[in-house]
PDB file of C-alpha atoms in Angstrom:
ATOM      1  CA  MET A   1      27.847 -27.664 -88.623  1.00  0.00           C
ATOM      2  CA  LEU A   2      25.706 -24.545 -88.547  1.00  0.00           C
ATOM      3  CA  PHE A   3      21.900 -24.773 -88.546  1.00  0.00           C
ATOM      4  CA  GLN A   4      19.330 -22.013 -88.776  1.00  0.00           C
ATOM      5  CA  TYR A   5      16.800 -21.384 -86.038  1.00  0.00           C
ATOM      6  CA  THR A   6      13.364 -22.245 -87.383  1.00  0.00           C
ATOM      7  CA  SER A   7       9.892 -21.014 -86.606  1.00  0.00           C
ATOM      8  CA  ALA A   8       6.761 -23.103 -86.249  1.00  0.00           C
ATOM      9  CA  ASP A   9       4.511 -20.257 -87.409  1.00  0.00           C
ATOM     10  CA  ASN A  10       6.781 -18.064 -89.552  1.00  0.00           C
ATOM     11  CA  SER A  11       7.023 -15.537 -86.745  1.00  0.00           C
ATOM     12  CA  PRO A  12      10.498 -14.174 -85.956  1.00  0.00           C
ATOM     13  CA  ALA A  13       9.457 -14.142 -82.301  1.00  0.00           C
ATOM     14  CA  SER A  14       9.081 -17.925 -82.169  1.00  0.00           C
ATOM     15  CA  LEU A  15      12.397 -19.027 -83.628  1.00  0.00           C
ATOM     16  CA  MET A  16      13.741 -22.155 -81.920  1.00  0.00           C
ATOM     17  CA  PRO A  17      16.792 -24.395 -82.384  1.00  0.00           C
ATOM     18  CA  ARG A  18      15.429 -27.481 -84.124  1.00  0.00           C
ATOM     19  CA  LEU A  19      17.866 -30.098 -85.372  1.00  0.00           C
ATOM     20  CA  PRO A  20      16.910 -32.385 -88.266  1.00  0.00           C
ATOM     21  CA  ILE A  21      17.987 -35.859 -87.254  1.00  0.00           C
ATOM     22  CA  ALA A  22      17.458 -39.470 -88.333  1.00  0.00           C
ATOM     23  CA  LEU A  23      16.497 -41.945 -85.617  1.00  0.00           C
ATOM     24  CA  SER A  24      16.897 -45.676 -86.152  1.00  0.00           C
ATOM     25  CA  LEU A  25      15.782 -48.775 -84.334  1.00  0.00           C
ATOM     26  CA  ASN A  26      16.559 -52.213 -85.724  1.00  0.00           C
ATOM     27  CA  ASN A  27      15.962 -51.742 -89.465  1.00  0.00           C
ATOM     28  CA  ARG A  28      13.611 -48.789 -89.299  1.00  0.00           C
ATOM     29  CA  THR A  29      14.544 -45.134 -89.645  1.00  0.00           C
ATOM     30  CA  THR A  30      12.501 -41.981 -89.269  1.00  0.00           C
ATOM     31  CA  GLU A  31      13.563 -38.382 -89.812  1.00  0.00           C
ATOM     32  CA  ILE A  32      12.392 -35.690 -87.448  1.00  0.00           C
ATOM     33  CA  SER A  33      13.322 -32.266 -86.126  1.00  0.00           C
ATOM     34  CA  GLY A  34      14.323 -32.382 -82.482  1.00  0.00           C
ATOM     35  CA  LEU A  35      14.109 -29.366 -80.211  1.00  0.00           C
ATOM     36  CA  LEU A  36      17.454 -28.629 -78.580  1.00  0.00           C
ATOM     37  CA  ASP A  37      16.394 -28.007 -74.990  1.00  0.00           C
ATOM     38  CA  THR A  38      19.236 -27.299 -72.581  1.00  0.00           C
ATOM     39  CA  GLY A  39      16.732 -27.023 -69.722  1.00  0.00           C
ATOM     40  CA  SER A  40      15.508 -30.566 -70.188  1.00  0.00           C
ATOM     41  CA  ALA A  41      17.177 -33.183 -67.993  1.00  0.00           C
ATOM     42  CA  ILE A  42      16.443 -35.893 -70.549  1.00  0.00           C
ATOM     43  CA  ASN A  43      15.562 -36.686 -74.164  1.00  0.00           C
ATOM     44  CA  VAL A  44      11.840 -37.127 -74.790  1.00  0.00           C
ATOM     45  CA  MET A  45      10.259 -39.004 -77.686  1.00  0.00           C
ATOM     46  CA  PRO A  46       6.561 -38.591 -78.565  1.00  0.00           C
ATOM     47  CA  TYR A  47       4.576 -41.798 -78.808  1.00  0.00           C
ATOM     48  CA  GLN A  48       4.077 -41.771 -82.575  1.00  0.00           C
ATOM     49  CA  ILE A  49       7.795 -41.609 -83.339  1.00  0.00           C
ATOM     50  CA  GLY A  50       8.431 -44.746 -81.293  1.00  0.00           C
ATOM     51  CA  ILE A  51       5.661 -46.504 -83.182  1.00  0.00           C
ATOM     52  CA  GLU A  52       7.173 -45.414 -86.528  1.00  0.00           C
ATOM     53  CA  LEU A  53      10.451 -46.952 -85.365  1.00  0.00           C
ATOM     54  CA  GLY A  54       8.709 -50.238 -84.678  1.00  0.00           C
ATOM     55  CA  ALA A  55       9.088 -50.070 -80.899  1.00  0.00           C
ATOM     56  CA  LYS A  56       6.636 -52.170 -78.922  1.00  0.00           C
ATOM     57  CA  TRP A  57       5.308 -50.433 -75.830  1.00  0.00           C
ATOM     58  CA  ASP A  58       4.878 -53.625 -73.835  1.00  0.00           C
ATOM     59  CA  GLU A  59       8.456 -54.672 -74.538  1.00  0.00           C
ATOM     60  CA  GLN A  60       9.859 -51.519 -72.938  1.00  0.00           C
ATOM     61  CA  THR A  61       9.754 -52.404 -69.274  1.00  0.00           C
ATOM     62  CA  ILE A  62      11.594 -49.548 -67.574  1.00  0.00           C
ATOM     63  CA  ALA A  63       9.271 -46.755 -66.473  1.00  0.00           C
ATOM     64  CA  VAL A  64      10.528 -43.179 -66.494  1.00  0.00           C
ATOM     65  CA  PRO A  65       8.714 -40.685 -64.237  1.00  0.00           C
ATOM     66  CA  LEU A  66       8.264 -37.334 -65.960  1.00  0.00           C
ATOM     67  CA  THR A  67       7.355 -33.867 -64.702  1.00  0.00           C
ATOM     68  CA  GLY A  68       5.537 -30.840 -66.077  1.00  0.00           C
ATOM     69  CA  SER A  69       2.895 -31.312 -68.760  1.00  0.00           C
ATOM     70  CA  LEU A  70       4.295 -34.786 -69.470  1.00  0.00           C
ATOM     71  CA  GLY A  71       3.785 -35.924 -65.876  1.00  0.00           C
ATOM     72  CA  GLN A  72       0.262 -37.126 -66.619  1.00  0.00           C
ATOM     73  CA  PHE A  73       1.505 -39.602 -69.239  1.00  0.00           C
ATOM     74  CA  GLU A  74       3.345 -42.853 -68.742  1.00  0.00           C
ATOM     75  CA  ALA A  75       6.838 -43.002 -70.237  1.00  0.00           C
ATOM     76  CA  ARG A  76       9.310 -45.822 -70.788  1.00  0.00           C
ATOM     77  CA  ALA A  77      13.004 -45.911 -71.605  1.00  0.00           C
ATOM     78  CA  LEU A  78      13.942 -46.532 -75.229  1.00  0.00           C
ATOM     79  CA  VAL A  79      17.439 -46.606 -76.749  1.00  0.00           C
ATOM     80  CA  VAL A  80      17.795 -45.752 -80.441  1.00  0.00           C
ATOM     81  CA  PHE A  81      20.530 -44.616 -82.808  1.00  0.00           C
ATOM     82  CA  ALA A  82      20.719 -41.036 -84.094  1.00  0.00           C
ATOM     83  CA  ALA A  83      22.498 -39.886 -87.227  1.00  0.00           C
ATOM     84  CA  HIS A  84      23.086 -36.809 -89.314  1.00  0.00           C
ATOM     85  CA  PRO A  85      25.298 -37.203 -92.386  1.00  0.00           C
ATOM     86  CA  GLN A  86      27.309 -34.023 -91.773  1.00  0.00           C
ATOM     87  CA  ILE A  87      27.672 -34.504 -88.008  1.00  0.00           C
ATOM     88  CA  THR A  88      27.939 -38.198 -87.247  1.00  0.00           C
ATOM     89  CA  GLY A  89      29.149 -39.452 -90.626  1.00  0.00           C
ATOM     90  CA  ASN A  90      28.618 -43.199 -90.738  1.00  0.00           C
ATOM     91  CA  GLN A  91      28.904 -43.584 -86.963  1.00  0.00           C
ATOM     92  CA  PRO A  92      25.402 -43.242 -85.476  1.00  0.00           C
ATOM     93  CA  VAL A  93      25.197 -42.250 -81.832  1.00  0.00           C
ATOM     94  CA  GLN A  94      23.152 -44.054 -79.213  1.00  0.00           C
ATOM     95  CA  LEU A  95      20.524 -41.823 -77.640  1.00  0.00           C
ATOM     96  CA  VAL A  96      18.285 -42.844 -74.784  1.00  0.00           C
ATOM     97  CA  PHE A  97      14.762 -41.410 -74.652  1.00  0.00           C
ATOM     98  CA  ALA A  98      11.842 -41.250 -72.318  1.00  0.00           C
ATOM     99  CA  TRP A  99       9.254 -42.547 -74.767  1.00  0.00           C
ATOM    100  CA  THR A 100       6.052 -40.899 -73.662  1.00  0.00           C
ATOM    101  CA  GLN A 101       2.490 -41.839 -74.469  1.00  0.00           C
ATOM    102  CA  ALA A 102       1.835 -38.142 -75.084  1.00  0.00           C
ATOM    103  CA  GLN A 103       0.942 -37.663 -78.728  1.00  0.00           C
ATOM    104  CA  ASN A 104       1.532 -33.930 -79.022  1.00  0.00           C
ATOM    105  CA  ALA A 105       4.868 -33.638 -77.270  1.00  0.00           C
ATOM    106  CA  PRO A 106       7.815 -32.427 -79.336  1.00  0.00           C
ATOM    107  CA  LEU A 107      10.920 -34.565 -79.754  1.00  0.00           C
ATOM    108  CA  ILE A 108      13.123 -33.037 -77.061  1.00  0.00           C
ATOM    109  CA  LEU A 109      16.887 -33.390 -77.137  1.00  0.00           C
ATOM    110  CA  GLY A 110      18.116 -32.754 -73.604  1.00  0.00           C
ATOM    111  CA  GLN A 111      21.017 -33.211 -71.210  1.00  0.00           C
ATOM    112  CA  MET A 112      20.708 -37.008 -70.843  1.00  0.00           C
ATOM    113  CA  ASN A 113      22.104 -37.813 -73.226  1.00  0.00           C
ATOM    114  CA  PHE A 114      22.043 -35.601 -76.346  1.00  0.00           C
ATOM    115  CA  PHE A 115      24.237 -32.906 -74.778  1.00  0.00           C
ATOM    116  CA  LEU A 116      26.593 -35.598 -73.480  1.00  0.00           C
ATOM    117  CA  GLU A 117      27.222 -36.756 -77.027  1.00  0.00           C
ATOM    118  CA  PHE A 118      27.180 -33.490 -78.986  1.00  0.00           C
ATOM    119  CA  ASP A 119      28.837 -30.116 -78.472  1.00  0.00           C
ATOM    120  CA  VAL A 120      26.427 -27.283 -79.238  1.00  0.00           C
ATOM    121  CA  CYS A 121      26.897 -23.528 -79.428  1.00  0.00           C
ATOM    122  CA  PHE A 122      23.888 -21.256 -79.689  1.00  0.00           C
ATOM    123  CA  TYR A 123      24.099 -17.940 -81.549  1.00  0.00           C
ATOM    124  CA  ARG A 124      20.559 -16.673 -81.085  1.00  0.00           C
ATOM    125  CA  SER A 125      21.467 -13.125 -82.117  1.00  0.00           C
ATOM    126  CA  ARG A 126      22.526 -14.533 -85.506  1.00  0.00           C
ATOM    127  CA  ASN A 127      19.644 -17.045 -85.659  1.00  0.00           C
ATOM    128  CA  ASN A 128      21.917 -20.051 -85.942  1.00  0.00           C
ATOM    129  CA  PHE A 129      23.508 -22.774 -83.811  1.00  0.00           C
ATOM    130  CA  ASP A 130      26.494 -25.046 -84.229  1.00  0.00           C
ATOM    131  CA  VAL A 131      26.329 -28.801 -83.555  1.00  0.00           C
ATOM    132  CA  ARG A 132      29.364 -31.082 -83.534  1.00  0.00           C
ATOM    133  CA  LEU A 133      30.050 -34.585 -82.368  1.00  0.00           C
ATOM    134  CA  LYS A 134      31.867 -34.490 -79.037  1.00  0.00           C
ATOM    135  CA  ARG A 135      35.611 -34.881 -79.041  1.00  0.00           C
ATOM    136  CA  ASN A 136      36.924 -38.027 -77.408  1.00  0.00           C
ATOM    137  CA  ASN A 137      39.947 -36.895 -75.412  1.00  0.00           C
TER     138      ASN A 137
ATOM    139  CA  MET B   1       0.110   6.176 -79.861  1.00  0.00           C
ATOM    140  CA  LEU B   2      -1.466   8.992 -77.908  1.00  0.00           C
ATOM    141  CA  SER B   3      -1.021  12.221 -79.819  1.00  0.00           C
ATOM    142  CA  PRO B   4      -1.612  15.684 -78.296  1.00  0.00           C
ATOM    143  CA  GLU B   5      -4.373  16.165 -80.855  1.00  0.00           C
ATOM    144  CA  LEU B   6      -6.162  13.010 -79.704  1.00  0.00           C
ATOM    145  CA  LEU B   7      -5.866  14.058 -76.062  1.00  0.00           C
ATOM    146  CA  ASP B   8      -7.275  17.480 -76.914  1.00  0.00           C
ATOM    147  CA  GLU B   9     -10.200  15.834 -78.698  1.00  0.00           C
ATOM    148  CA  LEU B  10     -10.881  13.550 -75.739  1.00  0.00           C
ATOM    149  CA  HIS B  11     -10.846  16.468 -73.335  1.00  0.00           C
ATOM    150  CA  SER B  12     -13.309  18.354 -75.514  1.00  0.00           C
ATOM    151  CA  LEU B  13     -15.873  15.544 -75.410  1.00  0.00           C
ATOM    152  CA  SER B  14     -19.048  15.848 -73.401  1.00  0.00           C
ATOM    153  CA  ARG B  15     -19.446  13.966 -70.138  1.00  0.00           C
ATOM    154  CA  THR B  16     -21.625  11.340 -71.840  1.00  0.00           C
ATOM    155  CA  GLU B  17     -19.153  10.826 -74.642  1.00  0.00           C
ATOM    156  CA  LYS B  18     -16.283  10.516 -72.156  1.00  0.00           C
ATOM    157  CA  LEU B  19     -18.186   7.848 -70.255  1.00  0.00           C
ATOM    158  CA  ARG B  20     -18.825   5.945 -73.478  1.00  0.00           C
ATOM    159  CA  ILE B  21     -15.119   6.051 -74.334  1.00  0.00           C
ATOM    160  CA  VAL B  22     -14.183   4.828 -70.833  1.00  0.00           C
ATOM    161  CA  GLN B  23     -16.711   2.009 -71.023  1.00  0.00           C
ATOM    162  CA  MET B  24     -15.476   0.974 -74.463  1.00  0.00           C
ATOM    163  CA  LEU B  25     -11.853   0.841 -73.307  1.00  0.00           C
ATOM    164  CA  VAL B  26     -12.767  -1.105 -70.165  1.00  0.00           C
ATOM    165  CA  ASN B  27     -14.616  -3.639 -72.327  1.00  0.00           C
ATOM    166  CA  ASP B  28     -11.625  -3.943 -74.654  1.00  0.00           C
ATOM    167  CA  LEU B  29      -9.255  -4.589 -71.751  1.00  0.00           C
ATOM    168  CA  ALA B  30     -11.586  -7.126 -70.142  1.00  0.00           C
ATOM    169  CA  GLU B  31     -11.891  -9.020 -73.425  1.00  0.00           C
ATOM    170  CA  GLU B  32      -8.122  -9.138 -73.903  1.00  0.00           C
ATOM    171  CA  GLU B  33      -7.603 -10.374 -70.328  1.00  0.00           C
ATOM    172  CA  LEU B  34     -10.201 -13.084 -70.847  1.00  0.00           C
ATOM    173  CA  ILE B  35      -8.542 -14.255 -74.058  1.00  0.00           C
ATOM    174  CA  ALA B  36      -5.104 -14.317 -72.424  1.00  0.00           C
ATOM    175  CA  ALA B  37      -6.406 -16.210 -69.384  1.00  0.00           C
ATOM    176  CA  SER B  38      -8.159 -18.889 -71.435  1.00  0.00           C
ATOM    177  CA  VAL B  39      -5.093 -19.969 -73.437  1.00  0.00           C
ATOM    178  CA  GLU B  40      -3.052 -22.822 -71.954  1.00  0.00           C
ATOM    179  CA  TYR B  41       0.568 -23.368 -72.882  1.00  0.00           C
ATOM    180  CA  PRO B  42       1.900 -26.837 -72.044  1.00  0.00           C
ATOM    181  CA  ILE B  43       5.360 -27.019 -70.525  1.00  0.00           C
ATOM    182  CA  TYR B  44       7.013 -30.093 -71.937  1.00  0.00           C
ATOM    183  CA  THR B  45      10.515 -29.482 -70.618  1.00  0.00           C
ATOM    184  CA  PRO B  46      11.263 -32.039 -67.865  1.00  0.00           C
ATOM    185  CA  LEU B  47      13.247 -29.471 -65.918  1.00  0.00           C
ATOM    186  CA  GLY B  48      15.099 -30.783 -62.880  1.00  0.00           C
ATOM    187  CA  ASN B  49      14.019 -34.348 -63.501  1.00  0.00           C
ATOM    188  CA  GLU B  50      17.184 -35.961 -62.136  1.00  0.00           C
ATOM    189  CA  GLN B  51      15.389 -39.187 -61.242  1.00  0.00           C
ATOM    190  CA  ALA B  52      14.438 -39.752 -64.875  1.00  0.00           C
ATOM    191  CA  ALA B  53      17.951 -38.808 -65.989  1.00  0.00           C
ATOM    192  CA  SER B  54      19.432 -41.339 -63.577  1.00  0.00           C
ATOM    193  CA  ILE B  55      17.145 -44.105 -64.861  1.00  0.00           C
ATOM    194  CA  LEU B  56      17.965 -43.325 -68.491  1.00  0.00           C
ATOM    195  CA  TYR B  57      21.686 -43.198 -67.719  1.00  0.00           C
ATOM    196  CA  LYS B  58      21.559 -46.734 -66.323  1.00  0.00           C
ATOM    197  CA  VAL B  59      19.530 -47.964 -69.299  1.00  0.00           C
ATOM    198  CA  LEU B  60      22.076 -46.456 -71.674  1.00  0.00           C
ATOM    199  CA  GLN B  61      25.028 -48.009 -69.856  1.00  0.00           C
ATOM    200  CA  THR B  62      23.326 -51.416 -70.020  1.00  0.00           C
ATOM    201  CA  ALA B  63      22.705 -50.982 -73.759  1.00  0.00           C
ATOM    202  CA  LYS B  64      26.322 -49.976 -74.385  1.00  0.00           C
ATOM    203  CA  ASN B  65      27.629 -52.932 -72.396  1.00  0.00           C
ATOM    204  CA  GLN B  66      25.435 -55.300 -74.434  1.00  0.00           C
ATOM    205  CA  ASP B  67      26.741 -53.804 -77.704  1.00  0.00           C
ATOM    206  CA  SER B  68      30.429 -54.031 -76.745  1.00  0.00           C
TER     207      SER B  68
END
């Protein structure tokens, strides 16, 4: 399915591939735009999104060391389900995140494991990108 | 854009006026440099963070095994 690049400040110079996606944990769901970041080794979830999903910080016991601007914040592993009606249908996909205590971080969809689960083609010159569920050979 | 007319006008200025123009442009450049240097852009991308990826991979495998 094709999505348009979007801009945070209506500037054509700041267009980025942001995917609207629904994240679920237990019985809670929140919708958010995730930044498709092929340079990121992992998925990253900002603190507030985990709270909206009902995750309890103290119950997540596996620490995840981060680098860059996120290195100063503690992060813990959190597994949730991700869905988009036109991409996943009624089969949500498990995504694992480094849930960071950083409040201002974007939701980052990276190599482990968003790009393991979804095939993505970027067409920056046309301002759109194509996301499909991976094929199971 | 520097037009030939503007360059001609600058060349025709007196020494004092030329110095004022130079000083004004130097001030402009210094101000722009200061503004650019004071803005911080966070880098959120965990580039090359294989250790974190390895940890998350194991967590995911455990979760999948519990679900199946």
